[in-house]
Amino acid sequence: MNHRRPFAALAACLALTGCGVVDQVSTASPPAAPSPTVPAPTAASGLGDSVKDAGDIPDPCTLLSKKQVTELTGREITQIDEDGLPAGDSNRFCQWQQAGGQLAVFLGRTTEQDFTVKIADATPVNDIGERAFQLAGHLYVLYGTVSIDVYSRGDSDDENLAEATAVAQVLIPKI
C-alpha cells in the first residue's frame, strides 16, 4: 500500500489551507530562513525553544509516544507511517494506523493570511491555538507560523473532534 499518495493529496490541501474553495490568493512571501551562522532552535534541541515562528518543523512521529496516541484516541496502534523526510523539510506528517481508526498529524509552515483565507463550509473552533477551524474531518490550528492539521477517525464526528483537539493541545507546547 502506498501511504505517500494520501499524504500528497492532503499536503496539497494543506498548502491551500484546507480542502474547500479558496476565496483569495496570497501573495505573501515565505518566512525568512534562519541565519546560517546561528542554528535555529528546534523542539528536539532539548533547549525548550519553540519553532512556532522559525526553525525546522519537527517530525510529528517524535512528538507523541505510542502510549500518548493510545490514551488520546482510545485505540491501539497497529502501524506507524512516517514521512521519511529529512530534517528541515517545511511539511511533515505522521500517521498512526489503529484498530478501528487512524490518527494523522500534518505540520507545515504558513502565514496568518494564508491560514485565514476563507474556506467554504469551515467551522471555527475556539480555545485552541491562535486560530482554528474544522473542515472535512480535519482540525486545522494556527500556532505562530505553524499550521497543525490533526485528523482522527474511528469514532463519532464529535468524538473525533474532541480527540483531535486533545492531540493539538499536547502538540502545541512541543512545537
Short mmCIF file of N, CA and C in Angstrom, two decimals:
data_model
loop_
_atom_site.label_atom_id
_atom_site.label_comp_id
_atom_site.label_asym_id
_atom_site.label_seq_id
_atom_site.Cartn_x
_atom_site.Cartn_y
_atom_site.Cartn_z
N MET A 1 0.84 -1.18 0.00
CA MET A 1 0.00 0.00 0.00
C MET A 1 0.88 1.24 0.00
N ASN A 2 0.64 2.16 -0.89
CA ASN A 2 1.43 3.38 -0.98
C ASN A 2 0.81 4.44 -0.08
N HIS A 3 1.51 4.75 1.04
CA HIS A 3 0.98 5.71 2.02
C HIS A 3 1.34 7.14 1.65
N ARG A 4 2.17 7.34 0.65
CA ARG A 4 2.54 8.69 0.27
C ARG A 4 1.45 9.35 -0.59
N ARG A 5 0.66 8.56 -1.29
CA ARG A 5 -0.38 9.12 -2.14
C ARG A 5 -1.41 9.91 -1.33
N PRO A 6 -1.96 9.38 -0.21
CA PRO A 6 -2.89 10.20 0.57
C PRO A 6 -2.19 11.44 1.13
N PHE A 7 -0.91 11.31 1.50
CA PHE A 7 -0.19 12.46 2.02
C PHE A 7 -0.06 13.54 0.97
N ALA A 8 0.22 13.15 -0.26
CA ALA A 8 0.38 14.15 -1.32
C ALA A 8 -0.91 14.94 -1.50
N ALA A 9 -2.04 14.25 -1.48
CA ALA A 9 -3.32 14.93 -1.62
C ALA A 9 -3.58 15.84 -0.42
N LEU A 10 -3.30 15.34 0.77
CA LEU A 10 -3.53 16.15 1.96
C LEU A 10 -2.54 17.29 2.04
N ALA A 11 -1.31 17.07 1.61
CA ALA A 11 -0.33 18.15 1.61
C ALA A 11 -0.76 19.26 0.66
N ALA A 12 -1.33 18.86 -0.48
CA ALA A 12 -1.84 19.85 -1.42
C ALA A 12 -2.98 20.63 -0.78
N CYS A 13 -3.86 19.91 -0.08
CA CYS A 13 -4.96 20.58 0.63
C CYS A 13 -4.40 21.53 1.67
N LEU A 14 -3.42 21.06 2.43
CA LEU A 14 -2.82 21.89 3.48
C LEU A 14 -2.19 23.13 2.87
N ALA A 15 -1.56 22.98 1.73
CA ALA A 15 -0.95 24.13 1.07
C ALA A 15 -2.00 25.16 0.68
N LEU A 16 -3.20 24.70 0.41
CA LEU A 16 -4.29 25.61 0.08
C LEU A 16 -5.08 26.01 1.32
N THR A 17 -4.58 25.62 2.49
CA THR A 17 -5.19 25.92 3.78
C THR A 17 -6.55 25.25 3.90
N GLY A 18 -6.63 24.01 3.49
CA GLY A 18 -7.86 23.26 3.65
C GLY A 18 -8.29 22.64 2.35
N CYS A 19 -9.38 21.94 2.40
CA CYS A 19 -9.87 21.22 1.22
C CYS A 19 -11.09 21.88 0.63
N GLY A 20 -11.37 23.14 0.95
CA GLY A 20 -12.55 23.82 0.45
C GLY A 20 -12.20 24.72 -0.71
N VAL A 21 -13.08 25.66 -0.98
CA VAL A 21 -12.90 26.60 -2.07
C VAL A 21 -12.13 27.80 -1.55
N VAL A 22 -11.05 28.15 -2.20
CA VAL A 22 -10.23 29.28 -1.78
C VAL A 22 -10.83 30.55 -2.37
N ASP A 23 -11.09 31.54 -1.50
CA ASP A 23 -11.68 32.79 -1.94
C ASP A 23 -10.66 33.84 -2.35
N GLN A 24 -9.43 33.68 -1.94
CA GLN A 24 -8.41 34.67 -2.29
C GLN A 24 -7.07 33.96 -2.40
N VAL A 25 -6.16 34.60 -3.08
CA VAL A 25 -4.82 34.05 -3.27
C VAL A 25 -3.85 34.93 -2.52
N SER A 26 -2.95 34.32 -1.78
CA SER A 26 -1.97 35.08 -1.01
C SER A 26 -0.76 35.40 -1.86
N THR A 27 -0.26 36.60 -1.70
CA THR A 27 0.99 36.97 -2.36
C THR A 27 2.08 37.18 -1.32
N ALA A 28 1.81 36.73 -0.09
CA ALA A 28 2.79 36.89 0.98
C ALA A 28 4.02 36.05 0.70
N SER A 29 5.17 36.59 1.02
CA SER A 29 6.40 35.84 0.82
C SER A 29 6.60 34.89 2.00
N PRO A 30 7.33 33.79 1.79
CA PRO A 30 7.54 32.83 2.86
C PRO A 30 8.39 33.43 3.98
N PRO A 31 8.31 32.85 5.19
CA PRO A 31 9.12 33.38 6.29
C PRO A 31 10.61 33.31 5.95
N ALA A 32 11.35 34.26 6.48
CA ALA A 32 12.80 34.31 6.24
C ALA A 32 13.47 33.07 6.82
N ALA A 33 14.49 32.61 6.13
CA ALA A 33 15.25 31.46 6.60
C ALA A 33 16.10 31.87 7.80
N PRO A 34 16.34 30.93 8.73
CA PRO A 34 17.17 31.27 9.88
C PRO A 34 18.59 31.60 9.44
N SER A 35 19.26 32.39 10.24
CA SER A 35 20.64 32.79 9.96
C SER A 35 21.53 31.56 9.90
N PRO A 36 22.40 31.46 8.87
CA PRO A 36 23.25 30.29 8.77
C PRO A 36 24.33 30.24 9.85
N THR A 37 24.64 31.38 10.48
CA THR A 37 25.69 31.38 11.49
C THR A 37 25.17 30.98 12.86
N VAL A 38 23.86 31.12 13.09
CA VAL A 38 23.27 30.74 14.36
C VAL A 38 22.19 29.72 14.07
N PRO A 39 22.42 28.47 14.41
CA PRO A 39 21.40 27.47 14.08
C PRO A 39 20.09 27.79 14.78
N ALA A 40 19.01 27.58 14.05
CA ALA A 40 17.69 27.83 14.63
C ALA A 40 17.39 26.76 15.67
N PRO A 41 16.79 27.15 16.79
CA PRO A 41 16.45 26.16 17.80
C PRO A 41 15.34 25.25 17.29
N THR A 42 15.35 24.03 17.75
CA THR A 42 14.29 23.10 17.41
C THR A 42 13.73 22.52 18.68
N ALA A 43 12.52 21.97 18.58
CA ALA A 43 11.89 21.36 19.75
C ALA A 43 12.73 20.20 20.26
N ALA A 44 13.45 19.57 19.35
CA ALA A 44 14.26 18.41 19.74
C ALA A 44 15.62 18.82 20.31
N SER A 45 15.92 20.13 20.35
CA SER A 45 17.23 20.57 20.81
C SER A 45 17.45 20.38 22.29
N GLY A 46 16.35 20.14 23.03
CA GLY A 46 16.48 20.00 24.47
C GLY A 46 16.54 21.34 25.18
N LEU A 47 16.52 22.43 24.41
CA LEU A 47 16.59 23.75 24.99
C LEU A 47 15.21 24.29 25.34
N GLY A 48 14.16 23.59 24.94
CA GLY A 48 12.82 24.04 25.20
C GLY A 48 12.40 25.20 24.31
N ASP A 49 13.15 25.47 23.26
CA ASP A 49 12.84 26.57 22.37
C ASP A 49 11.77 26.15 21.38
N SER A 50 10.89 27.08 21.08
CA SER A 50 9.79 26.81 20.16
C SER A 50 10.21 27.11 18.73
N VAL A 51 9.64 26.37 17.80
CA VAL A 51 9.85 26.63 16.38
C VAL A 51 8.59 27.22 15.77
N LYS A 52 7.75 27.80 16.61
CA LYS A 52 6.47 28.31 16.12
C LYS A 52 6.64 29.41 15.08
N ASP A 53 7.75 30.14 15.10
CA ASP A 53 7.95 31.21 14.13
C ASP A 53 9.17 31.01 13.23
N ALA A 54 10.09 30.14 13.61
CA ALA A 54 11.28 29.89 12.79
C ALA A 54 11.92 28.59 13.25
N GLY A 55 12.69 28.00 12.37
CA GLY A 55 13.38 26.76 12.70
C GLY A 55 12.76 25.58 11.97
N ASP A 56 13.37 24.43 12.16
CA ASP A 56 12.91 23.22 11.48
C ASP A 56 11.61 22.71 12.08
N ILE A 57 10.69 22.35 11.21
CA ILE A 57 9.44 21.72 11.65
C ILE A 57 9.83 20.34 12.18
N PRO A 58 9.40 20.00 13.39
CA PRO A 58 9.78 18.69 13.94
C PRO A 58 9.00 17.54 13.29
N ASP A 59 9.58 16.37 13.39
CA ASP A 59 8.93 15.15 12.92
C ASP A 59 7.78 14.84 13.87
N PRO A 60 6.52 14.87 13.41
CA PRO A 60 5.40 14.62 14.31
C PRO A 60 5.45 13.26 14.99
N CYS A 61 6.10 12.28 14.37
CA CYS A 61 6.19 10.94 14.98
C CYS A 61 6.99 10.97 16.27
N THR A 62 7.84 11.98 16.44
CA THR A 62 8.65 12.08 17.65
C THR A 62 7.97 12.90 18.75
N LEU A 63 6.85 13.54 18.42
CA LEU A 63 6.19 14.43 19.37
C LEU A 63 5.16 13.72 20.25
N LEU A 64 4.70 12.56 19.81
CA LEU A 64 3.72 11.78 20.57
C LEU A 64 4.24 10.36 20.74
N SER A 65 4.22 9.87 21.96
CA SER A 65 4.61 8.48 22.21
C SER A 65 3.45 7.56 21.82
N LYS A 66 3.74 6.30 21.64
CA LYS A 66 2.68 5.32 21.35
C LYS A 66 1.64 5.33 22.46
N LYS A 67 2.11 5.42 23.70
CA LYS A 67 1.20 5.44 24.84
C LYS A 67 0.28 6.67 24.77
N GLN A 68 0.83 7.84 24.44
CA GLN A 68 0.01 9.04 24.34
C GLN A 68 -1.05 8.91 23.24
N VAL A 69 -0.65 8.39 22.09
CA VAL A 69 -1.60 8.23 20.98
C VAL A 69 -2.74 7.31 21.41
N THR A 70 -2.40 6.21 22.06
CA THR A 70 -3.43 5.27 22.52
C THR A 70 -4.33 5.92 23.57
N GLU A 71 -3.75 6.65 24.50
CA GLU A 71 -4.55 7.32 25.54
C GLU A 71 -5.44 8.41 24.96
N LEU A 72 -4.93 9.17 24.01
CA LEU A 72 -5.69 10.29 23.44
C LEU A 72 -6.84 9.83 22.54
N THR A 73 -6.68 8.67 21.90
CA THR A 73 -7.70 8.20 20.96
C THR A 73 -8.50 7.02 21.48
N GLY A 74 -7.96 6.30 22.46
CA GLY A 74 -8.64 5.11 22.96
C GLY A 74 -8.51 3.91 22.03
N ARG A 75 -7.58 3.99 21.08
CA ARG A 75 -7.40 2.90 20.11
C ARG A 75 -5.94 2.45 20.09
N GLU A 76 -5.72 1.16 19.98
CA GLU A 76 -4.37 0.59 19.91
C GLU A 76 -3.77 0.85 18.52
N ILE A 77 -2.48 1.10 18.50
CA ILE A 77 -1.74 1.34 17.25
C ILE A 77 -1.41 0.01 16.60
N THR A 78 -1.66 -0.08 15.29
CA THR A 78 -1.30 -1.28 14.54
C THR A 78 -0.11 -1.04 13.61
N GLN A 79 0.12 0.22 13.26
CA GLN A 79 1.22 0.56 12.35
C GLN A 79 1.46 2.06 12.42
N ILE A 80 2.72 2.47 12.25
CA ILE A 80 3.06 3.89 12.19
C ILE A 80 3.66 4.17 10.82
N ASP A 81 3.10 5.16 10.13
CA ASP A 81 3.60 5.56 8.82
C ASP A 81 4.29 6.91 8.97
N GLU A 82 5.61 6.90 8.77
CA GLU A 82 6.41 8.12 8.88
C GLU A 82 6.60 8.74 7.51
N ASP A 83 6.87 10.05 7.46
CA ASP A 83 7.05 10.71 6.17
C ASP A 83 8.41 10.41 5.55
N GLY A 84 9.41 10.06 6.35
CA GLY A 84 10.73 9.74 5.81
C GLY A 84 11.47 10.94 5.25
N LEU A 85 11.01 12.14 5.57
CA LEU A 85 11.64 13.35 5.04
C LEU A 85 12.82 13.77 5.90
N PRO A 86 13.78 14.47 5.31
CA PRO A 86 14.94 14.93 6.08
C PRO A 86 14.56 16.08 7.00
N ALA A 87 15.35 16.26 8.06
CA ALA A 87 15.17 17.41 8.94
C ALA A 87 15.26 18.67 8.09
N GLY A 88 14.44 19.65 8.42
CA GLY A 88 14.46 20.90 7.67
C GLY A 88 13.37 21.00 6.63
N ASP A 89 12.68 19.89 6.33
CA ASP A 89 11.57 19.96 5.38
C ASP A 89 10.46 20.79 6.01
N SER A 90 9.79 21.61 5.21
CA SER A 90 8.79 22.53 5.77
C SER A 90 7.41 21.92 5.94
N ASN A 91 7.20 20.70 5.51
CA ASN A 91 5.93 19.99 5.70
C ASN A 91 6.23 18.58 6.16
N ARG A 92 5.69 18.21 7.32
CA ARG A 92 5.96 16.88 7.89
C ARG A 92 4.64 16.20 8.24
N PHE A 93 4.64 14.87 8.27
CA PHE A 93 3.45 14.16 8.70
C PHE A 93 3.80 12.87 9.40
N CYS A 94 2.85 12.36 10.16
CA CYS A 94 2.93 11.05 10.78
C CYS A 94 1.50 10.51 10.86
N GLN A 95 1.35 9.22 10.55
CA GLN A 95 0.05 8.56 10.65
C GLN A 95 0.19 7.35 11.55
N TRP A 96 -0.72 7.25 12.49
CA TRP A 96 -0.80 6.09 13.36
C TRP A 96 -2.02 5.31 12.94
N GLN A 97 -1.81 4.17 12.26
CA GLN A 97 -2.92 3.30 11.90
C GLN A 97 -3.35 2.60 13.17
N GLN A 98 -4.66 2.50 13.37
CA GLN A 98 -5.16 1.96 14.62
C GLN A 98 -6.28 0.95 14.36
N ALA A 99 -6.45 0.05 15.30
CA ALA A 99 -7.56 -0.89 15.22
C ALA A 99 -8.85 -0.07 15.22
N GLY A 100 -9.57 -0.06 14.11
CA GLY A 100 -10.82 0.67 14.02
C GLY A 100 -10.68 2.15 13.80
N GLY A 101 -9.53 2.64 13.40
CA GLY A 101 -9.39 4.06 13.18
C GLY A 101 -8.00 4.48 12.75
N GLN A 102 -7.75 5.78 12.89
CA GLN A 102 -6.48 6.36 12.44
C GLN A 102 -6.30 7.72 13.10
N LEU A 103 -5.06 8.08 13.35
CA LEU A 103 -4.70 9.43 13.76
C LEU A 103 -3.59 9.89 12.82
N ALA A 104 -3.76 11.07 12.26
CA ALA A 104 -2.74 11.64 11.38
C ALA A 104 -2.47 13.07 11.82
N VAL A 105 -1.19 13.44 11.80
CA VAL A 105 -0.78 14.80 12.14
C VAL A 105 0.10 15.32 11.01
N PHE A 106 -0.26 16.51 10.51
CA PHE A 106 0.49 17.18 9.47
C PHE A 106 0.93 18.52 10.03
N LEU A 107 2.20 18.86 9.88
CA LEU A 107 2.73 20.14 10.33
C LEU A 107 3.36 20.85 9.13
N GLY A 108 3.13 22.13 9.02
CA GLY A 108 3.73 22.88 7.92
C GLY A 108 3.80 24.35 8.22
N ARG A 109 4.66 25.04 7.52
CA ARG A 109 4.78 26.50 7.66
C ARG A 109 3.65 27.17 6.89
N THR A 110 3.17 28.27 7.44
CA THR A 110 2.12 29.06 6.80
C THR A 110 2.25 30.50 7.26
N THR A 111 1.40 31.35 6.75
CA THR A 111 1.26 32.71 7.23
C THR A 111 -0.15 32.85 7.78
N GLU A 112 -0.37 33.84 8.64
CA GLU A 112 -1.72 34.05 9.17
C GLU A 112 -2.69 34.35 8.03
N GLN A 113 -2.23 35.12 7.04
CA GLN A 113 -3.08 35.46 5.90
C GLN A 113 -3.49 34.19 5.15
N ASP A 114 -2.55 33.31 4.87
CA ASP A 114 -2.89 32.07 4.17
C ASP A 114 -3.80 31.19 5.02
N PHE A 115 -3.54 31.14 6.32
CA PHE A 115 -4.35 30.30 7.19
C PHE A 115 -5.78 30.80 7.27
N THR A 116 -5.95 32.12 7.26
CA THR A 116 -7.29 32.67 7.45
C THR A 116 -8.05 32.91 6.15
N VAL A 117 -7.51 32.44 5.04
CA VAL A 117 -8.26 32.50 3.79
C VAL A 117 -9.59 31.81 4.03
N LYS A 118 -10.65 32.45 3.59
CA LYS A 118 -11.97 31.86 3.83
C LYS A 118 -12.10 30.55 3.08
N ILE A 119 -12.53 29.55 3.80
CA ILE A 119 -12.73 28.22 3.24
C ILE A 119 -14.23 27.92 3.30
N ALA A 120 -14.80 27.49 2.20
CA ALA A 120 -16.22 27.14 2.19
C ALA A 120 -16.49 26.03 3.19
N ASP A 121 -17.53 26.20 3.98
CA ASP A 121 -18.01 25.19 4.93
C ASP A 121 -17.10 24.96 6.14
N ALA A 122 -16.11 25.79 6.37
CA ALA A 122 -15.25 25.63 7.55
C ALA A 122 -16.02 26.07 8.80
N THR A 123 -15.79 25.37 9.90
CA THR A 123 -16.42 25.69 11.17
C THR A 123 -15.33 26.14 12.14
N PRO A 124 -15.44 27.38 12.66
CA PRO A 124 -14.44 27.84 13.63
C PRO A 124 -14.44 26.95 14.88
N VAL A 125 -13.26 26.77 15.46
CA VAL A 125 -13.10 26.02 16.70
C VAL A 125 -12.39 26.97 17.68
N ASN A 126 -12.97 27.15 18.84
CA ASN A 126 -12.44 28.10 19.82
C ASN A 126 -11.51 27.42 20.82
N ASP A 127 -10.71 28.26 21.49
CA ASP A 127 -9.90 27.85 22.63
C ASP A 127 -8.78 26.86 22.31
N ILE A 128 -8.26 26.93 21.09
CA ILE A 128 -7.10 26.11 20.74
C ILE A 128 -6.23 26.91 19.77
N GLY A 129 -4.96 27.06 20.09
CA GLY A 129 -4.04 27.79 19.25
C GLY A 129 -4.45 29.25 19.10
N GLU A 130 -3.92 29.89 18.07
CA GLU A 130 -4.25 31.29 17.81
C GLU A 130 -5.53 31.41 17.00
N ARG A 131 -5.76 30.47 16.12
CA ARG A 131 -6.98 30.34 15.32
C ARG A 131 -7.13 28.86 15.02
N ALA A 132 -8.36 28.43 14.85
CA ALA A 132 -8.58 27.03 14.50
C ALA A 132 -9.92 26.89 13.78
N PHE A 133 -9.99 25.90 12.91
CA PHE A 133 -11.24 25.57 12.26
C PHE A 133 -11.27 24.09 11.95
N GLN A 134 -12.49 23.60 11.74
CA GLN A 134 -12.69 22.20 11.38
C GLN A 134 -13.25 22.17 9.96
N LEU A 135 -12.73 21.26 9.16
CA LEU A 135 -13.20 21.11 7.79
C LEU A 135 -12.93 19.68 7.34
N ALA A 136 -13.93 19.03 6.83
CA ALA A 136 -13.81 17.69 6.25
C ALA A 136 -13.15 16.70 7.21
N GLY A 137 -13.52 16.80 8.49
CA GLY A 137 -12.99 15.87 9.49
C GLY A 137 -11.61 16.22 10.02
N HIS A 138 -11.02 17.28 9.52
CA HIS A 138 -9.69 17.72 9.98
C HIS A 138 -9.84 18.90 10.91
N LEU A 139 -8.97 18.98 11.90
CA LEU A 139 -8.86 20.15 12.76
C LEU A 139 -7.59 20.88 12.34
N TYR A 140 -7.74 22.13 11.90
CA TYR A 140 -6.60 22.95 11.50
C TYR A 140 -6.38 24.00 12.58
N VAL A 141 -5.14 24.09 13.08
CA VAL A 141 -4.81 25.01 14.16
C VAL A 141 -3.60 25.84 13.73
N LEU A 142 -3.68 27.14 13.96
CA LEU A 142 -2.55 28.03 13.70
C LEU A 142 -1.81 28.27 15.00
N TYR A 143 -0.50 28.06 14.98
CA TYR A 143 0.36 28.32 16.12
C TYR A 143 1.60 29.03 15.60
N GLY A 144 1.62 30.36 15.73
CA GLY A 144 2.71 31.13 15.14
C GLY A 144 2.64 31.01 13.63
N THR A 145 3.71 30.48 13.03
CA THR A 145 3.72 30.24 11.58
C THR A 145 3.60 28.75 11.26
N VAL A 146 3.15 27.97 12.24
CA VAL A 146 2.98 26.53 12.04
C VAL A 146 1.50 26.22 11.92
N SER A 147 1.15 25.53 10.85
CA SER A 147 -0.20 25.02 10.67
C SER A 147 -0.19 23.58 11.16
N ILE A 148 -1.08 23.28 12.10
CA ILE A 148 -1.22 21.93 12.63
C ILE A 148 -2.53 21.37 12.10
N ASP A 149 -2.45 20.25 11.41
CA ASP A 149 -3.63 19.58 10.87
C ASP A 149 -3.71 18.22 11.55
N VAL A 150 -4.77 18.01 12.31
CA VAL A 150 -4.96 16.75 13.03
C VAL A 150 -6.22 16.08 12.48
N TYR A 151 -6.08 14.83 12.10
CA TYR A 151 -7.20 14.04 11.59
C TYR A 151 -7.33 12.80 12.46
N SER A 152 -8.46 12.68 13.13
CA SER A 152 -8.74 11.49 13.93
C SER A 152 -9.98 10.85 13.37
N ARG A 153 -9.91 9.54 13.13
CA ARG A 153 -11.03 8.79 12.56
C ARG A 153 -11.20 7.51 13.35
N GLY A 154 -12.46 7.17 13.62
CA GLY A 154 -12.74 5.92 14.30
C GLY A 154 -13.90 6.01 15.27
N ASP A 155 -14.34 7.23 15.56
CA ASP A 155 -15.45 7.43 16.48
C ASP A 155 -16.46 8.36 15.81
N SER A 156 -17.41 8.88 16.58
CA SER A 156 -18.37 9.84 16.03
C SER A 156 -17.63 11.13 15.66
N ASP A 157 -18.26 11.98 14.85
CA ASP A 157 -17.63 13.24 14.45
C ASP A 157 -17.26 14.08 15.67
N ASP A 158 -18.17 14.15 16.65
CA ASP A 158 -17.88 14.94 17.86
C ASP A 158 -16.72 14.35 18.65
N GLU A 159 -16.68 13.03 18.77
CA GLU A 159 -15.57 12.38 19.50
C GLU A 159 -14.26 12.55 18.74
N ASN A 160 -14.29 12.43 17.41
CA ASN A 160 -13.08 12.63 16.61
C ASN A 160 -12.55 14.05 16.78
N LEU A 161 -13.45 15.05 16.80
CA LEU A 161 -13.01 16.43 17.00
C LEU A 161 -12.42 16.61 18.39
N ALA A 162 -13.04 16.01 19.40
CA ALA A 162 -12.51 16.10 20.77
C ALA A 162 -11.13 15.46 20.85
N GLU A 163 -10.93 14.33 20.18
CA GLU A 163 -9.63 13.66 20.16
C GLU A 163 -8.61 14.54 19.43
N ALA A 164 -8.99 15.10 18.28
CA ALA A 164 -8.08 15.95 17.52
C ALA A 164 -7.69 17.18 18.33
N THR A 165 -8.64 17.75 19.06
CA THR A 165 -8.37 18.92 19.89
C THR A 165 -7.39 18.55 21.01
N ALA A 166 -7.61 17.41 21.65
CA ALA A 166 -6.71 16.96 22.72
C ALA A 166 -5.30 16.73 22.17
N VAL A 167 -5.20 16.14 20.98
CA VAL A 167 -3.89 15.92 20.36
C VAL A 167 -3.20 17.25 20.08
N ALA A 168 -3.94 18.20 19.51
CA ALA A 168 -3.35 19.51 19.22
C ALA A 168 -2.87 20.20 20.49
N GLN A 169 -3.63 20.07 21.58
CA GLN A 169 -3.22 20.68 22.83
C GLN A 169 -1.93 20.05 23.39
N VAL A 170 -1.72 18.78 23.13
CA VAL A 170 -0.49 18.12 23.55
C VAL A 170 0.67 18.55 22.63
N LEU A 171 0.39 18.72 21.35
CA LEU A 171 1.45 19.07 20.38
C LEU A 171 1.96 20.50 20.54
N ILE A 172 1.09 21.46 20.78
CA ILE A 172 1.47 22.87 20.78
C ILE A 172 2.68 23.15 21.66
N PRO A 173 2.73 22.70 22.91
CA PRO A 173 3.92 23.01 23.72
C PRO A 173 5.20 22.32 23.22
N LYS A 174 5.06 21.33 22.35
CA LYS A 174 6.22 20.61 21.85
C LYS A 174 6.74 21.16 20.54
N ILE A 175 6.03 22.10 19.97
CA ILE A 175 6.42 22.65 18.67
C ILE A 175 7.27 23.89 18.89
#
